[in-house]
Amino acid sequence: DAGVIQSPRHEVTEMGQEVTLRCKPISGHNSLFWYRQTMMRGLELLIYFNNNVPIDDSGMPEDRFSAKMPNASFSTLKIQPSEPRDSAVYFCASSLFAGVGEKLFFGSGTQLSVL
Amino acid sequence: DQQVKQNSPSLSVQEGRISILNCDYTNSMFDYFLWYKKYPAEGPTFLISISSIKDKNEDGRFTVFLNKSAKHLSLHIVPSQPGDSAVYFCAASAPGNQFYFGTGTSLTVIP
């Protein structure tokens, strides 16, 4: 079985450009999470979806960040306009459901560099 | 406002010895804890978990200990192997809530 698939693996862009990160969760999983990894804060939850519906987006840094999940097999995280401080590794994860005891399965991440 | 803290950014251990990775948390509502392991250029993968009704959970060479009164958990790896070299993340959650992750500890096992 394929795991969580993220694209692109690496993204280099210039400040002010729009960036779109993509994620395909594991088939049958009902919850999808977007995390950002930085040295200072570790893995921060940005937003998560249950059954394609955003449940908690309190971790989204600011209005420049938006996420969608149009169907059960696809999600995007968009940054517009991007800034150098957005440079980080962005992970998508999925689980059967968002509840106690449910393990998260992570994708390989997108390394974003904003110059 | 980091609710889960891993105060040691790195740890080096000799092969065959015990590795002890520590994690502290602040939220007394947390009742489920996990450790994830991450290799470079890969996503984190689940390693071991423990619920708050237990104080120890063991899986092969890996044991997680939970001290609720101290709000502290630790991961023991015995014996440590070079393939264990990775970044280890501690995570915690409260009922019906999201997981909060620590900043990670980079473990190097020296052959």
Short mmCIF file of C-alpha atoms in Angstrom, two decimals:
data_model
loop_
_atom_site.label_atom_id
_atom_site.label_comp_id
_atom_site.label_asym_id
_atom_site.label_seq_id
_atom_site.Cartn_x
_atom_site.Cartn_y
_atom_site.Cartn_z
CA ASP A 1 0.00 0.00 0.00
CA ALA A 2 1.23 3.48 -0.82
CA GLY A 3 1.68 5.69 2.17
CA VAL A 4 0.93 9.39 2.38
CA ILE A 5 2.20 11.03 -0.79
CA GLN A 6 3.37 14.62 -0.83
CA SER A 7 4.52 16.78 -3.70
CA PRO A 8 6.75 18.44 -4.50
CA ARG A 9 9.62 17.08 -2.37
CA HIS A 10 11.47 20.36 -2.69
CA GLU A 11 10.25 23.82 -3.57
CA VAL A 12 12.41 26.88 -4.00
CA THR A 13 10.61 30.12 -4.67
CA GLU A 14 11.05 33.83 -4.34
CA MET A 15 9.43 36.00 -1.74
CA GLY A 16 5.98 37.10 -2.80
CA GLN A 17 5.27 34.08 -4.98
CA GLU A 18 2.40 31.69 -4.40
CA VAL A 19 3.31 28.22 -3.20
CA THR A 20 1.03 25.18 -3.31
CA LEU A 21 1.86 21.98 -1.49
CA ARG A 22 -0.06 18.81 -2.26
CA CYS A 23 -0.97 15.72 -0.29
CA LYS A 24 -2.66 12.40 -1.01
CA PRO A 25 -3.61 10.61 2.23
CA ILE A 26 -3.73 6.87 2.74
CA SER A 27 -6.88 5.44 1.18
CA GLY A 28 -9.56 4.89 3.79
CA HIS A 29 -8.15 7.37 6.26
CA ASN A 30 -10.69 9.93 7.40
CA SER A 31 -8.42 12.51 9.01
CA LEU A 32 -5.70 14.61 7.42
CA PHE A 33 -3.22 16.87 9.13
CA TRP A 34 -0.76 19.50 7.94
CA TYR A 35 2.33 20.04 10.10
CA ARG A 36 5.29 22.37 9.79
CA GLN A 37 8.70 21.45 11.19
CA THR A 38 11.11 24.11 12.39
CA MET A 39 14.13 23.93 14.64
CA MET A 40 12.61 26.25 17.20
CA ARG A 41 9.13 24.78 17.48
CA GLY A 42 9.48 21.20 16.29
CA LEU A 43 6.39 19.82 14.59
CA GLU A 44 3.55 22.33 14.70
CA LEU A 45 0.03 21.42 13.67
CA LEU A 46 -1.28 23.92 11.14
CA ILE A 47 -4.70 22.48 10.38
CA TYR A 48 -6.57 19.18 10.34
CA PHE A 49 -9.58 17.81 8.53
CA ASN A 50 -12.09 15.13 9.44
CA ASN A 51 -14.03 13.70 6.49
CA ASN A 52 -12.78 16.57 4.32
CA VAL A 53 -14.08 19.22 6.73
CA PRO A 54 -11.58 21.57 8.44
CA ILE A 55 -11.86 21.03 12.18
CA ASP A 56 -9.10 23.10 13.71
CA ASP A 57 -7.11 25.72 11.81
CA SER A 58 -5.88 27.61 14.87
CA GLY A 59 -2.31 26.71 13.99
CA MET A 60 -2.37 28.44 10.63
CA PRO A 61 0.12 31.29 11.13
CA GLU A 62 -1.79 33.98 9.29
CA ASP A 63 -4.14 34.69 6.45
CA ARG A 64 -1.43 34.05 3.91
CA PHE A 65 -1.91 30.34 4.64
CA SER A 66 -4.93 28.42 3.42
CA ALA A 67 -5.76 24.73 3.12
CA LYS A 68 -8.39 22.80 1.24
CA MET A 69 -9.54 19.23 1.01
CA PRO A 70 -11.89 18.99 -1.98
CA ASN A 71 -12.20 15.21 -1.64
CA ALA A 72 -11.04 12.30 0.48
CA SER A 73 -7.92 11.69 -1.58
CA PHE A 74 -6.44 15.16 -1.99
CA SER A 75 -5.48 18.20 0.02
CA THR A 76 -3.54 21.37 -0.67
CA LEU A 77 -1.76 23.87 1.52
CA LYS A 78 -1.27 27.23 -0.12
CA ILE A 79 0.90 30.15 0.93
CA GLN A 80 0.23 33.44 -0.82
CA PRO A 81 2.32 35.54 -0.75
CA SER A 82 5.24 33.52 0.55
CA GLU A 83 7.89 35.01 2.85
CA PRO A 84 11.40 33.84 3.81
CA ARG A 85 10.19 32.96 7.33
CA ASP A 86 7.89 30.36 5.80
CA SER A 87 10.94 28.29 4.91
CA ALA A 88 10.53 24.94 6.67
CA VAL A 89 9.61 21.33 6.04
CA TYR A 90 5.88 20.82 5.66
CA PHE A 91 4.45 17.41 6.46
CA CYS A 92 1.09 15.96 5.67
CA ALA A 93 -0.19 13.09 7.81
CA SER A 94 -3.32 10.98 7.83
CA SER A 95 -5.05 8.67 10.27
CA LEU A 96 -8.16 6.52 10.32
CA PHE A 97 -9.79 9.13 12.50
CA ALA A 98 -8.69 11.96 14.78
CA GLY A 99 -9.01 10.40 18.18
CA VAL A 100 -7.10 9.13 21.14
CA GLY A 101 -4.98 6.16 20.27
CA GLU A 102 -4.93 6.79 16.55
CA LYS A 103 -1.48 6.85 15.03
CA LEU A 104 -0.52 9.40 12.45
CA PHE A 105 1.11 8.28 9.22
CA PHE A 106 3.35 10.96 7.75
CA GLY A 107 4.40 11.72 4.21
CA SER A 108 8.02 12.43 3.33
CA GLY A 109 7.49 16.16 3.54
CA THR A 110 8.04 19.16 1.30
CA GLN A 111 11.19 21.17 1.93
CA LEU A 112 10.21 24.77 1.20
CA SER A 113 12.79 27.49 0.71
CA VAL A 114 11.60 31.05 0.18
CA LEU A 115 14.40 33.33 -0.96
CA ASP B 1 3.88 28.04 25.08
CA GLN B 2 5.41 24.73 24.09
CA GLN B 3 3.25 22.11 25.77
CA VAL B 4 5.64 19.26 25.02
CA LYS B 5 9.33 19.85 25.61
CA GLN B 6 12.39 17.90 24.67
CA ASN B 7 15.19 19.80 26.33
CA SER B 8 18.08 17.84 24.84
CA PRO B 9 18.52 18.69 21.16
CA SER B 10 21.09 15.92 20.72
CA LEU B 11 22.44 12.79 22.35
CA SER B 12 25.41 10.55 21.52
CA VAL B 13 25.63 6.99 22.77
CA GLN B 14 28.03 4.12 22.20
CA GLU B 15 26.68 1.10 20.36
CA GLY B 16 25.39 -1.51 22.78
CA ARG B 17 24.73 0.98 25.55
CA ILE B 18 21.40 2.37 26.69
CA SER B 19 19.93 5.50 25.09
CA ILE B 20 17.55 7.52 27.23
CA LEU B 21 15.51 10.25 25.60
CA ASN B 22 13.45 12.54 27.77
CA CYS B 23 10.26 14.49 27.31
CA ASP B 24 8.32 16.81 29.62
CA TYR B 25 4.80 18.12 29.21
CA THR B 26 2.75 20.81 30.88
CA ASN B 27 -0.87 19.89 30.20
CA SER B 28 -2.28 17.58 32.88
CA MET B 29 -5.12 16.66 30.50
CA PHE B 30 -2.77 14.77 28.21
CA ASP B 31 -3.57 11.08 28.42
CA TYR B 32 -1.90 9.51 25.42
CA PHE B 33 1.74 9.74 24.44
CA LEU B 34 3.73 8.60 21.45
CA TRP B 35 7.28 8.52 20.22
CA TYR B 36 8.09 8.99 16.57
CA LYS B 37 11.39 8.37 14.83
CA LYS B 38 12.55 10.40 11.85
CA TYR B 39 15.35 9.69 9.42
CA PRO B 40 16.72 12.48 7.18
CA ALA B 41 14.54 13.25 4.14
CA GLU B 42 11.75 11.02 5.45
CA GLY B 43 8.60 11.64 7.41
CA PRO B 44 8.32 10.66 11.07
CA THR B 45 7.27 7.06 11.70
CA PHE B 46 5.47 5.73 14.74
CA LEU B 47 7.69 3.94 17.23
CA ILE B 48 5.84 3.28 20.50
CA SER B 49 2.98 4.67 22.55
CA ILE B 50 1.65 4.68 26.10
CA SER B 51 -1.65 5.69 27.64
CA SER B 52 -1.93 7.41 30.96
CA ILE B 53 -3.35 4.32 32.65
CA LYS B 54 0.06 2.69 32.35
CA ASP B 55 3.49 3.68 33.54
CA LYS B 56 5.49 1.46 31.22
CA ASN B 57 5.18 -0.01 27.77
CA GLU B 58 7.76 -2.23 26.16
CA ASP B 59 8.31 -3.27 22.56
CA GLY B 60 11.49 -5.17 21.90
CA ARG B 61 14.46 -2.92 22.52
CA PHE B 62 12.21 0.09 23.12
CA THR B 63 10.55 0.94 26.43
CA VAL B 64 8.59 4.05 27.26
CA PHE B 65 8.16 5.12 30.87
CA LEU B 66 5.51 7.58 32.05
CA ASN B 67 5.65 9.52 35.32
CA LYS B 68 2.34 11.37 35.51
CA SER B 69 3.09 13.18 38.75
CA ALA B 70 6.24 14.64 37.24
CA LYS B 71 4.65 15.08 33.80
CA HIS B 72 7.62 13.31 32.34
CA LEU B 73 8.15 10.46 29.95
CA SER B 74 11.24 8.80 28.67
CA LEU B 75 12.20 6.43 25.89
CA HIS B 76 14.83 3.78 26.60
CA ILE B 77 16.60 1.97 23.80
CA VAL B 78 18.59 -1.08 24.88
CA PRO B 79 20.91 -2.04 23.35
CA SER B 80 21.44 0.94 21.07
CA GLN B 81 22.34 0.20 17.47
CA PRO B 82 23.79 2.46 14.74
CA GLY B 83 20.51 2.14 12.83
CA ASP B 84 18.78 3.86 15.75
CA SER B 85 20.53 7.11 14.82
CA ALA B 86 17.65 9.45 13.98
CA VAL B 87 15.61 12.32 15.37
CA TYR B 88 13.07 11.24 17.98
CA PHE B 89 9.91 13.22 18.58
CA CYS B 90 7.72 12.95 21.62
CA ALA B 91 3.98 13.70 21.18
CA ALA B 92 1.04 13.99 23.55
CA SER B 93 -2.70 14.42 23.21
CA ALA B 94 -5.74 15.04 25.37
CA PRO B 95 -9.10 13.30 24.75
CA GLY B 96 -10.58 14.28 21.42
CA ASN B 97 -7.75 16.63 20.74
CA GLN B 98 -4.79 17.01 18.45
CA PHE B 99 -1.27 15.77 19.05
CA TYR B 100 1.32 18.21 20.33
CA PHE B 101 4.89 17.42 19.36
CA GLY B 102 8.19 18.33 20.96
CA THR B 103 11.15 19.83 19.11
CA GLY B 104 12.94 16.49 18.78
CA THR B 105 16.17 14.92 20.01
CA SER B 106 18.81 13.87 17.53
CA LEU B 107 20.30 10.54 18.60
CA THR B 108 23.67 9.40 17.29
CA VAL B 109 24.75 5.85 18.06
CA ILE B 110 28.49 5.52 17.66
CA PRO B 111 29.71 2.15 16.34
#
